[in-house]
């Protein structure tokens, strides 16, 4: 079929526009190439981490929080915007957290001094009456994550955390369980009605927030975003 000059010109414009979109559109968290990530846990020791180093240990390539202690284990480096990927395996009744934008010596819990995403065995009977914002993947005190996407206790889970400005997104085992604009909490207050000074921070340390439960972590890797 012969094409008129006008049709050829129109198709050319559409092709160029499509190329421009593919070049300039920002990648979603799921589209970030694995090769762009940098490991922040060497699988051998706690080099690159600081804080409660006596509350964690390394075994068979895993970073494990001690059942009798735990505490706040910080990265050596501060981060602003990033995509964090890691795997974790819960013990029954386990409780921990991923803090971000946390100061190195917080005067209160990382959930308030910075921000904290819950890591929790949602199926434990002792947690049956928690608030929605306290379950796994939730931004503590601020935004509730969807439930029902954790693998059974004792099995590995894969999680991705995207933090970009006010945007925080948590993907668990391939499903987005939290997608939240922290600007809402800054403007309208948090759902736990408590003071969260960490919401004003846009930079700080990533930390594991151990609460006296054994949880195994591995393959921590991160990509910083501009």
PDB file of C-alpha atoms in Angstrom:
ATOM      1  CA  UNK A   1       0.000   0.000   0.000  1.00  0.00           C
ATOM      2  CA  UNK A   2       1.405   3.409  -0.967  1.00  0.00           C
ATOM      3  CA  UNK A   3       1.762   6.023   1.772  1.00  0.00           C
ATOM      4  CA  UNK A   4       1.150   9.697   1.159  1.00  0.00           C
ATOM      5  CA  UNK A   5       3.767  12.235   2.183  1.00  0.00           C
ATOM      6  CA  UNK A   6       1.475  13.406   5.006  1.00  0.00           C
ATOM      7  CA  UNK A   7       1.120   9.869   6.396  1.00  0.00           C
ATOM      8  CA  UNK A   8       4.870   9.306   6.229  1.00  0.00           C
ATOM      9  CA  UNK A   9       5.482  12.585   8.064  1.00  0.00           C
ATOM     10  CA  UNK A  10       2.911  11.671  10.769  1.00  0.00           C
ATOM     11  CA  UNK A  11       4.411   8.197  11.307  1.00  0.00           C
ATOM     12  CA  UNK A  12       7.876   9.741  11.578  1.00  0.00           C
ATOM     13  CA  UNK A  13       6.690  12.129  14.303  1.00  0.00           C
ATOM     14  CA  UNK A  14       5.063   9.284  16.247  1.00  0.00           C
ATOM     15  CA  UNK A  15       8.261   7.225  16.028  1.00  0.00           C
ATOM     16  CA  UNK A  16      10.398  10.115  17.289  1.00  0.00           C
ATOM     17  CA  UNK A  17       7.949  10.821  20.130  1.00  0.00           C
ATOM     18  CA  UNK A  18       8.030   7.180  21.157  1.00  0.00           C
ATOM     19  CA  UNK A  19      11.815   7.197  21.222  1.00  0.00           C
ATOM     20  CA  UNK A  20      11.844  10.363  23.321  1.00  0.00           C
ATOM     21  CA  UNK A  21       9.464   8.785  25.877  1.00  0.00           C
ATOM     22  CA  UNK A  22      11.580   5.647  26.109  1.00  0.00           C
ATOM     23  CA  UNK A  23      14.705   7.722  26.692  1.00  0.00           C
ATOM     24  CA  UNK A  24      13.373  10.293  29.129  1.00  0.00           C
ATOM     25  CA  UNK A  25      10.754   8.378  31.155  1.00  0.00           C
ATOM     26  CA  UNK A  26      12.088   7.513  34.616  1.00  0.00           C
ATOM     27  CA  UNK A  27      12.445   3.840  35.431  1.00  0.00           C
ATOM     28  CA  UNK A  28      10.049   2.384  37.943  1.00  0.00           C
ATOM     29  CA  UNK A  29      11.470   0.460  40.875  1.00  0.00           C
ATOM     30  CA  UNK A  30      10.806  -2.838  39.127  1.00  0.00           C
ATOM     31  CA  UNK A  31      12.721  -1.696  36.042  1.00  0.00           C
ATOM     32  CA  UNK A  32      15.963  -0.816  37.803  1.00  0.00           C
ATOM     33  CA  UNK A  33      18.673  -3.092  36.452  1.00  0.00           C
ATOM     34  CA  UNK A  34      20.196  -5.434  39.010  1.00  0.00           C
ATOM     35  CA  UNK A  35      23.647  -4.557  37.697  1.00  0.00           C
ATOM     36  CA  UNK A  36      23.132  -0.962  38.890  1.00  0.00           C
ATOM     37  CA  UNK A  37      22.966  -2.065  42.536  1.00  0.00           C
ATOM     38  CA  UNK A  38      25.840  -2.091  45.021  1.00  0.00           C
ATOM     39  CA  UNK A  39      26.074  -4.630  47.827  1.00  0.00           C
ATOM     40  CA  UNK A  40      26.049  -3.181  51.360  1.00  0.00           C
ATOM     41  CA  UNK A  41      26.574  -6.527  53.116  1.00  0.00           C
ATOM     42  CA  UNK A  42      29.574  -8.680  52.244  1.00  0.00           C
ATOM     43  CA  UNK A  43      28.172 -11.913  53.676  1.00  0.00           C
ATOM     44  CA  UNK A  44      31.289 -12.451  55.795  1.00  0.00           C
ATOM     45  CA  UNK A  45      31.261  -9.918  58.618  1.00  0.00           C
ATOM     46  CA  UNK A  46      29.750  -6.618  59.754  1.00  0.00           C
ATOM     47  CA  UNK A  47      32.183  -4.389  57.867  1.00  0.00           C
ATOM     48  CA  UNK A  48      30.203  -1.427  56.547  1.00  0.00           C
ATOM     49  CA  UNK A  49      27.808  -1.458  59.505  1.00  0.00           C
ATOM     50  CA  UNK A  50      27.907   0.281  62.880  1.00  0.00           C
ATOM     51  CA  UNK A  51      25.873   0.635  66.041  1.00  0.00           C
ATOM     52  CA  UNK A  52      24.556  -2.479  67.784  1.00  0.00           C
ATOM     53  CA  UNK A  53      27.090  -4.819  66.212  1.00  0.00           C
ATOM     54  CA  UNK A  54      26.886  -7.050  69.296  1.00  0.00           C
ATOM     55  CA  UNK A  55      23.192  -7.658  68.604  1.00  0.00           C
ATOM     56  CA  UNK A  56      23.789  -9.265  65.194  1.00  0.00           C
ATOM     57  CA  UNK A  57      26.053 -11.918  63.739  1.00  0.00           C
ATOM     58  CA  UNK A  58      26.973 -13.343  60.354  1.00  0.00           C
ATOM     59  CA  UNK A  59      26.607 -17.013  59.428  1.00  0.00           C
ATOM     60  CA  UNK A  60      26.622 -18.767  56.051  1.00  0.00           C
ATOM     61  CA  UNK A  61      26.285 -15.481  54.175  1.00  0.00           C
ATOM     62  CA  UNK A  62      23.392 -14.270  56.297  1.00  0.00           C
ATOM     63  CA  UNK A  63      23.082 -11.279  58.615  1.00  0.00           C
ATOM     64  CA  UNK A  64      21.131 -12.457  61.656  1.00  0.00           C
ATOM     65  CA  UNK A  65      19.609 -10.489  64.512  1.00  0.00           C
ATOM     66  CA  UNK A  66      20.117 -12.152  67.885  1.00  0.00           C
ATOM     67  CA  UNK A  67      17.020 -13.449  69.581  1.00  0.00           C
ATOM     68  CA  UNK A  68      18.053 -12.108  72.973  1.00  0.00           C
ATOM     69  CA  UNK A  69      19.100  -8.626  71.852  1.00  0.00           C
ATOM     70  CA  UNK A  70      19.119  -7.043  68.399  1.00  0.00           C
ATOM     71  CA  UNK A  71      19.113  -3.254  68.576  1.00  0.00           C
ATOM     72  CA  UNK A  72      19.749  -0.652  65.875  1.00  0.00           C
ATOM     73  CA  UNK A  73      22.384  -1.612  63.331  1.00  0.00           C
ATOM     74  CA  UNK A  74      23.268   1.272  60.986  1.00  0.00           C
ATOM     75  CA  UNK A  75      24.940   1.472  57.608  1.00  0.00           C
ATOM     76  CA  UNK A  76      28.241   3.338  57.559  1.00  0.00           C
ATOM     77  CA  UNK A  77      26.847   5.667  54.911  1.00  0.00           C
ATOM     78  CA  UNK A  78      23.894   8.074  54.818  1.00  0.00           C
ATOM     79  CA  UNK A  79      21.342   7.903  52.016  1.00  0.00           C
ATOM     80  CA  UNK A  80      18.718  10.246  50.596  1.00  0.00           C
ATOM     81  CA  UNK A  81      16.851   8.658  47.678  1.00  0.00           C
ATOM     82  CA  UNK A  82      17.390   5.003  46.877  1.00  0.00           C
ATOM     83  CA  UNK A  83      16.083   1.588  45.933  1.00  0.00           C
ATOM     84  CA  UNK A  84      16.966  -1.076  48.507  1.00  0.00           C
ATOM     85  CA  UNK A  85      16.628  -4.800  47.827  1.00  0.00           C
ATOM     86  CA  UNK A  86      17.087  -7.662  50.275  1.00  0.00           C
ATOM     87  CA  UNK A  87      15.841 -11.099  51.284  1.00  0.00           C
ATOM     88  CA  UNK A  88      14.681 -12.070  54.759  1.00  0.00           C
ATOM     89  CA  UNK A  89      13.357 -15.086  56.635  1.00  0.00           C
ATOM     90  CA  UNK A  90      11.158 -14.717  59.701  1.00  0.00           C
ATOM     91  CA  UNK A  91      11.156 -16.787  62.843  1.00  0.00           C
ATOM     92  CA  UNK A  92       7.758 -17.284  64.511  1.00  0.00           C
ATOM     93  CA  UNK A  93       6.697 -14.049  66.215  1.00  0.00           C
ATOM     94  CA  UNK A  94       9.632 -12.130  64.726  1.00  0.00           C
ATOM     95  CA  UNK A  95       9.775  -8.325  64.905  1.00  0.00           C
ATOM     96  CA  UNK A  96      12.314  -5.992  63.302  1.00  0.00           C
ATOM     97  CA  UNK A  97      12.265  -3.020  60.971  1.00  0.00           C
ATOM     98  CA  UNK A  98      14.047  -1.142  58.210  1.00  0.00           C
ATOM     99  CA  UNK A  99      14.743   2.409  59.307  1.00  0.00           C
ATOM    100  CA  UNK A 100      15.731   5.092  56.831  1.00  0.00           C
ATOM    101  CA  UNK A 101      16.702   8.759  57.108  1.00  0.00           C
ATOM    102  CA  UNK A 102      17.603   7.918  60.718  1.00  0.00           C
ATOM    103  CA  UNK A 103      20.230   9.953  62.613  1.00  0.00           C
ATOM    104  CA  UNK A 104      23.167   7.931  63.908  1.00  0.00           C
ATOM    105  CA  UNK A 105      22.349   8.655  67.545  1.00  0.00           C
ATOM    106  CA  UNK A 106      18.558   8.972  67.618  1.00  0.00           C
ATOM    107  CA  UNK A 107      17.058  10.386  70.795  1.00  0.00           C
ATOM    108  CA  UNK A 108      13.993   8.211  70.299  1.00  0.00           C
ATOM    109  CA  UNK A 109      12.937   5.184  68.240  1.00  0.00           C
ATOM    110  CA  UNK A 110      13.986   5.226  64.556  1.00  0.00           C
ATOM    111  CA  UNK A 111      10.269   5.131  63.728  1.00  0.00           C
ATOM    112  CA  UNK A 112      10.024   8.683  65.076  1.00  0.00           C
ATOM    113  CA  UNK A 113      13.583  10.030  64.746  1.00  0.00           C
ATOM    114  CA  UNK A 114      13.571   8.892  61.111  1.00  0.00           C
ATOM    115  CA  UNK A 115      11.132   6.553  59.411  1.00  0.00           C
ATOM    116  CA  UNK A 116      10.692   2.813  59.918  1.00  0.00           C
ATOM    117  CA  UNK A 117       9.137   0.127  57.747  1.00  0.00           C
ATOM    118  CA  UNK A 118       7.893  -2.817  59.781  1.00  0.00           C
ATOM    119  CA  UNK A 119       9.339  -6.323  59.427  1.00  0.00           C
ATOM    120  CA  UNK A 120       6.946  -8.579  61.293  1.00  0.00           C
ATOM    121  CA  UNK A 121       5.409 -12.028  61.460  1.00  0.00           C
ATOM    122  CA  UNK A 122       1.841 -10.926  60.738  1.00  0.00           C
ATOM    123  CA  UNK A 123       0.508 -14.388  61.572  1.00  0.00           C
ATOM    124  CA  UNK A 124       1.679 -14.425  65.199  1.00  0.00           C
ATOM    125  CA  UNK A 125      -1.189 -14.595  67.672  1.00  0.00           C
ATOM    126  CA  UNK A 126       0.468 -12.017  69.934  1.00  0.00           C
ATOM    127  CA  UNK A 127       0.197  -9.455  67.111  1.00  0.00           C
ATOM    128  CA  UNK A 128      -3.461 -10.130  66.326  1.00  0.00           C
ATOM    129  CA  UNK A 129      -4.684  -6.833  67.791  1.00  0.00           C
ATOM    130  CA  UNK A 130      -2.068  -4.444  66.445  1.00  0.00           C
ATOM    131  CA  UNK A 131      -3.000  -1.258  64.660  1.00  0.00           C
ATOM    132  CA  UNK A 132      -3.040  -1.492  60.850  1.00  0.00           C
ATOM    133  CA  UNK A 133       0.066   0.691  60.626  1.00  0.00           C
ATOM    134  CA  UNK A 134       2.074  -1.796  62.737  1.00  0.00           C
ATOM    135  CA  UNK A 135       1.981  -4.783  60.389  1.00  0.00           C
ATOM    136  CA  UNK A 136       4.668  -5.869  57.950  1.00  0.00           C
ATOM    137  CA  UNK A 137       5.674  -3.312  55.334  1.00  0.00           C
ATOM    138  CA  UNK A 138       3.814  -0.467  57.019  1.00  0.00           C
ATOM    139  CA  UNK A 139       5.436   2.915  57.531  1.00  0.00           C
ATOM    140  CA  UNK A 140       5.180   2.808  61.288  1.00  0.00           C
ATOM    141  CA  UNK A 141       2.526   5.125  62.674  1.00  0.00           C
ATOM    142  CA  UNK A 142       2.012   6.704  59.290  1.00  0.00           C
ATOM    143  CA  UNK A 143       0.738   4.368  56.553  1.00  0.00           C
ATOM    144  CA  UNK A 144      -0.632   0.808  56.594  1.00  0.00           C
ATOM    145  CA  UNK A 145       0.617  -1.825  54.154  1.00  0.00           C
ATOM    146  CA  UNK A 146      -1.493  -4.525  52.534  1.00  0.00           C
ATOM    147  CA  UNK A 147      -1.396  -7.865  54.302  1.00  0.00           C
ATOM    148  CA  UNK A 148      -1.392 -11.410  52.986  1.00  0.00           C
ATOM    149  CA  UNK A 149       1.768 -11.418  50.864  1.00  0.00           C
ATOM    150  CA  UNK A 150       4.377 -12.776  53.294  1.00  0.00           C
ATOM    151  CA  UNK A 151       5.593 -16.286  52.630  1.00  0.00           C
ATOM    152  CA  UNK A 152       5.026 -18.785  55.468  1.00  0.00           C
ATOM    153  CA  UNK A 153       7.282 -18.446  58.512  1.00  0.00           C
ATOM    154  CA  UNK A 154      10.604 -20.144  57.814  1.00  0.00           C
ATOM    155  CA  UNK A 155      10.568 -19.378  54.075  1.00  0.00           C
ATOM    156  CA  UNK A 156      12.539 -16.647  52.334  1.00  0.00           C
ATOM    157  CA  UNK A 157      10.901 -13.393  51.269  1.00  0.00           C
ATOM    158  CA  UNK A 158      12.180 -10.817  48.788  1.00  0.00           C
ATOM    159  CA  UNK A 159      11.530  -7.143  49.416  1.00  0.00           C
ATOM    160  CA  UNK A 160      12.244  -3.910  47.601  1.00  0.00           C
ATOM    161  CA  UNK A 161      11.995  -0.446  49.140  1.00  0.00           C
ATOM    162  CA  UNK A 162      11.936   2.668  46.988  1.00  0.00           C
ATOM    163  CA  UNK A 163      12.409   6.065  48.635  1.00  0.00           C
ATOM    164  CA  UNK A 164      12.353   9.063  46.324  1.00  0.00           C
ATOM    165  CA  UNK A 165      11.494  12.419  47.845  1.00  0.00           C
ATOM    166  CA  UNK A 166       8.152  11.987  49.610  1.00  0.00           C
ATOM    167  CA  UNK A 167       7.421   8.770  47.743  1.00  0.00           C
ATOM    168  CA  UNK A 168       7.910   5.455  49.555  1.00  0.00           C
ATOM    169  CA  UNK A 169       7.026   2.163  47.893  1.00  0.00           C
ATOM    170  CA  UNK A 170       7.378  -1.350  49.276  1.00  0.00           C
ATOM    171  CA  UNK A 171       7.228  -4.406  47.020  1.00  0.00           C
ATOM    172  CA  UNK A 172       7.036  -7.779  48.772  1.00  0.00           C
ATOM    173  CA  UNK A 173       7.477 -11.012  46.820  1.00  0.00           C
ATOM    174  CA  UNK A 174       6.513  -9.181  43.632  1.00  0.00           C
ATOM    175  CA  UNK A 175       3.431  -7.383  45.002  1.00  0.00           C
ATOM    176  CA  UNK A 176       3.290  -3.682  45.904  1.00  0.00           C
ATOM    177  CA  UNK A 177       2.037  -3.608  49.492  1.00  0.00           C
ATOM    178  CA  UNK A 178       2.671   0.080  50.211  1.00  0.00           C
ATOM    179  CA  UNK A 179       2.710   3.070  47.880  1.00  0.00           C
ATOM    180  CA  UNK A 180       2.542   6.270  49.863  1.00  0.00           C
ATOM    181  CA  UNK A 181       3.236   9.985  49.615  1.00  0.00           C
ATOM    182  CA  UNK A 182       4.780  11.085  52.916  1.00  0.00           C
ATOM    183  CA  UNK A 183       3.813  14.650  52.056  1.00  0.00           C
ATOM    184  CA  UNK A 184       0.316  13.770  53.254  1.00  0.00           C
ATOM    185  CA  UNK A 185       1.560  12.964  56.762  1.00  0.00           C
ATOM    186  CA  UNK A 186       3.712  16.085  56.794  1.00  0.00           C
ATOM    187  CA  UNK A 187       0.699  18.196  55.936  1.00  0.00           C
ATOM    188  CA  UNK A 188      -2.151  16.442  57.748  1.00  0.00           C
ATOM    189  CA  UNK A 189      -0.394  14.580  60.554  1.00  0.00           C
ATOM    190  CA  UNK A 190       0.143  10.865  61.128  1.00  0.00           C
ATOM    191  CA  UNK A 191      -2.548   8.277  61.775  1.00  0.00           C
ATOM    192  CA  UNK A 192      -1.067   7.421  65.174  1.00  0.00           C
ATOM    193  CA  UNK A 193      -1.452  11.109  66.145  1.00  0.00           C
ATOM    194  CA  UNK A 194       2.123  11.222  67.460  1.00  0.00           C
ATOM    195  CA  UNK A 195       5.001  13.545  66.714  1.00  0.00           C
ATOM    196  CA  UNK A 196       7.267  12.182  63.966  1.00  0.00           C
ATOM    197  CA  UNK A 197      10.146  14.663  63.641  1.00  0.00           C
ATOM    198  CA  UNK A 198      11.860  12.228  61.273  1.00  0.00           C
ATOM    199  CA  UNK A 199       9.325  13.103  58.583  1.00  0.00           C
ATOM    200  CA  UNK A 200      11.194  16.378  58.194  1.00  0.00           C
ATOM    201  CA  UNK A 201      14.459  14.571  57.450  1.00  0.00           C
ATOM    202  CA  UNK A 202      15.427  13.844  53.855  1.00  0.00           C
ATOM    203  CA  UNK A 203      18.752  12.157  54.564  1.00  0.00           C
ATOM    204  CA  UNK A 204      20.124   9.710  57.101  1.00  0.00           C
ATOM    205  CA  UNK A 205      21.247   6.170  57.783  1.00  0.00           C
ATOM    206  CA  UNK A 206      19.513   2.932  56.906  1.00  0.00           C
ATOM    207  CA  UNK A 207      19.220   0.697  59.949  1.00  0.00           C
ATOM    208  CA  UNK A 208      17.922  -2.650  61.079  1.00  0.00           C
ATOM    209  CA  UNK A 209      15.700  -2.121  64.103  1.00  0.00           C
ATOM    210  CA  UNK A 210      15.942  -5.339  66.085  1.00  0.00           C
ATOM    211  CA  UNK A 211      13.432  -6.044  68.834  1.00  0.00           C
ATOM    212  CA  UNK A 212      14.760  -9.223  70.418  1.00  0.00           C
ATOM    213  CA  UNK A 213      13.819 -11.690  67.675  1.00  0.00           C
ATOM    214  CA  UNK A 214      15.899 -13.809  65.332  1.00  0.00           C
ATOM    215  CA  UNK A 215      15.515 -12.808  61.700  1.00  0.00           C
ATOM    216  CA  UNK A 216      17.829 -13.804  58.878  1.00  0.00           C
ATOM    217  CA  UNK A 217      18.731 -11.289  56.162  1.00  0.00           C
ATOM    218  CA  UNK A 218      20.831 -11.624  53.020  1.00  0.00           C
ATOM    219  CA  UNK A 219      21.681  -9.943  49.722  1.00  0.00           C
ATOM    220  CA  UNK A 220      21.366  -6.325  50.858  1.00  0.00           C
ATOM    221  CA  UNK A 221      22.011  -4.160  47.820  1.00  0.00           C
ATOM    222  CA  UNK A 222      21.187  -0.571  47.022  1.00  0.00           C
ATOM    223  CA  UNK A 223      20.952   1.859  44.149  1.00  0.00           C
ATOM    224  CA  UNK A 224      21.092   5.548  44.942  1.00  0.00           C
ATOM    225  CA  UNK A 225      18.734   7.827  43.039  1.00  0.00           C
ATOM    226  CA  UNK A 226      19.412  11.435  42.107  1.00  0.00           C
TER     227      UNK A 226
END
